[in-house]
Amino acid sequence: MSADTLRGPGIRAKAMLLMALVVVTILSCVAALVLTRERSRGLAHLRQRGVKIADTLATTCLVCLLRDDVALIGEIGASVRPRPGEAIGEADLRYVAVVDLAGNRLYSWGTEALAPEHDNILTGNIFRDISQNRVDLLTTLAGEEVMDVSSKMTLTEVDGVTRVHGACRVGLSLDGTRRRVQLVSRWVLGALAVFIALGLLLAYAVTRGPIDHLHRMAHQIGLIAAGNFAARVPVSSGDELGLLSRAVNSMAEDLEKRELLKRYISKTAWEDIEQRGATGAARDEGLERVTILFMDIRNFTTLSESRHTHEIVELLNEVFSAMVAVIELHGGVVDKFIGDALLVVFYPEESGDDAMRAVFCAAEMQERIGRFNRDRAFYGREAIRIGVGINSGEVITGSVGSEHRKDYTVIGDPVNVASRLQELSKEARHTGVVLSQSTLELVGSVAIVVRLPERALRGKQEMVACYELVRIRELDDILRKMRSDQLAEREVAFRSVEARPGPEALDALVTLLSEKDQDLLLRAVMVLGRIGRGDERVAGMLEKILSTAGNERLLATAIKAIVRTGSFADLDRVVGFLDHADPRVRANTVEALDLAGGDRYLDRFAKLVEDPAARVKANASVALWKRRHFEVVDALARMGRSEDATARAAAAFAAGEVFKVSVSPVGSEVAFAAAKRELAAALGHLGSLSALLTTLLRDPDPRVVVAAAGALGRSRDSRAVPALLALLAGDGSPRDAQALSTLERIGAPSQILRALDRLRRERPG
């Protein structure tokens, strides 16, 4: 595991730290007991010595006192004093005092080191307070600890009465005891260090196997996360790590089978299967406008006659590998392989540039097959020719088949027309790419074409207009069209650049960042955010716009675009715009942080659910819903009941975004059970949202009705159809366009046809 992926101390470090803590705790208690015992032993030994010295001194001094020989008492006292450099006296003796019963000092040495209250301890009536011996711990004026031992000079008379004649007092230093305790402390600290080292070694030895196994497991899991599903974790034990290893291997095997299956299913089909697996409900098939590309290898039957079967398969794999790489680059989905032909679907994405991407893809396919043929010519092999037919129109997308075997595909007349146009490419003289009228209208003037003679396609009676692609206009021409005063021409030019991402397209868009036309600048920033992913130069240009944006519209657009690039690391700077005064800026900032993975900003999102701006509330609610904070439905419900029509429309829009988010429970059986409960709660909230949207369909404000119908359209709820049909005014307004688009998503062809007939009757021509 790399260092940058390890957050905090590892398990081995924690185990060793725990072992060290245990050893230190145990040995600290032992050390405290040992040191306490050693000090007690030292004090007891010193007490015995002190009592012995004091008793001996008291006995000899009593004899002298009875003889009234005070001088001899002085000599006896001096004999016990330590002398520097001589082995005479007690080395740790600090003072000696001999007093009679009246408190008169018969001999005194070193007592000046005592405090006055301690120096008078044997004077006055003190004899009544002590037994034969008295022991005290005192501190001298110099700060030295001493053991003060006093002994009475007593004599038992003939009559049996014991009388006190005086007392002797000595003070012994505790330095020796302290030195012995310090020596023991050093031994204890040494033992502590040794035991800590042994404990760490033991912890390392005990954890080495499991930790190494976890590191290998982390490495293998990293490979699995990177897409290498063949990686396996070695199972080396039958304990919990062994169970975990087997669980990881089982997961990897399932992912490997899943990845193998994905090779035989288109991306769109797979995403739909995943969605149905998550929600447990089948997707309703419906009409959807797409662009169909049909490719066929010319004269493949003739090529096959002189080859073995394995050579034919190898040739097909080489051609299809080259073509599929181009198709995926332009966002196409291979629906199926039909012998030597390919059926490709381009679904309309956010910018609705499916036709543009299909035409660019076809042009690059012909260019790629040219390079493929040059490589084959080097080895003396014959050239391969392909023909392409492209048509745009409404098809039914969904699952077709029996209960036990299904195929996810597109069905409709546009598919058949694309196949027939491909057949006409045999007569083409330029690129071999034939377009229908519907595709050409979507592509506009970006493609230079020649009109082919009208004819009735095979299986059709009416005459069909078709065109052969000659070439794609150069980016300089497209750049000029971006600056056109005609909005439709400008939009087609932007879509063409977005459909053809690359360094040249980025250069063309970057030149527009200095434009004064705000609409042109806004559109350029939006497209740069979509196609400039991973480009640090684009991120740098957009960062300058963040600093210099002259209006809130541009700032809001730049915030979302710069996060889309994925190359802007200073997200904290973006977070600062959550406090911007303009609601558009705040709303786009929430959306941008949501795109960047907003788990770090959940607290900020939660506060913004109460923002006064409806769109900010809506975006924050959607971001929280994606992270399983299903309680935000209550906030959306309050917005839906607001007196402000804008708030109600925003609530309906947010509800539609919520319907787009799938909740996929995964993991162990326990985690799956918990996820099932979570999913049940989510579905309950979705039910309440659906009821709210049904209520908003009867709202007096048309904007709210359109938003509610659009949200129900995202969930393919047919209850929105009557309200949408009622909205059609036949005036070609954006509301009409949105209503028809939503009807398409719901998939109600008969209602759509009747609505279109009504529009044609009300607006002839």
XYZ file of N, CA and C in Angstrom, residues 210 213-214 234-247:
51
model
N -0.109 -11.354 10.072
C -1.387 -10.738 9.700
C -1.241 -9.416 8.956
N -0.082 -9.934 5.489
C -1.218 -10.464 4.725
C -2.190 -9.342 4.362
N -2.426 -8.432 5.308
C -3.312 -7.304 5.018
C -2.719 -6.401 3.944
N -4.169 -14.288 -1.489
C -3.819 -15.618 -0.982
C -4.524 -15.901 0.337
N -5.070 -17.117 0.457
C -5.730 -17.549 1.692
C -4.737 -18.413 2.455
N -4.188 -17.877 3.553
C -3.114 -18.568 4.263
C -3.518 -19.047 5.645
N -4.752 -18.809 6.053
C -5.172 -19.238 7.386
C -6.674 -19.446 7.395
N -7.142 -20.048 8.477
C -8.569 -20.283 8.619
C -9.225 -19.337 9.601
N -8.503 -18.288 10.014
C -9.066 -17.341 10.969
C -9.867 -16.261 10.248
N -10.095 -15.138 10.956
C -10.898 -14.066 10.360
C -10.266 -13.517 9.086
N -8.911 -13.440 9.047
C -8.248 -12.961 7.833
C -8.488 -13.910 6.673
N -8.501 -15.206 6.962
C -8.792 -16.173 5.908
C -10.200 -16.008 5.375
N -11.164 -15.788 6.294
C -12.544 -15.561 5.855
C -12.640 -14.298 5.007
N -11.934 -13.233 5.441
C -11.948 -11.987 4.680
C -11.319 -12.185 3.304
N -10.220 -12.938 3.236
C -9.556 -13.191 1.951
C -10.486 -13.941 1.010
N -11.169 -14.956 1.548
C -12.090 -15.709 0.693
C -13.241 -14.833 0.215
N -13.713 -13.924 1.082
C -14.794 -13.021 0.672
C -14.327 -12.075 -0.438
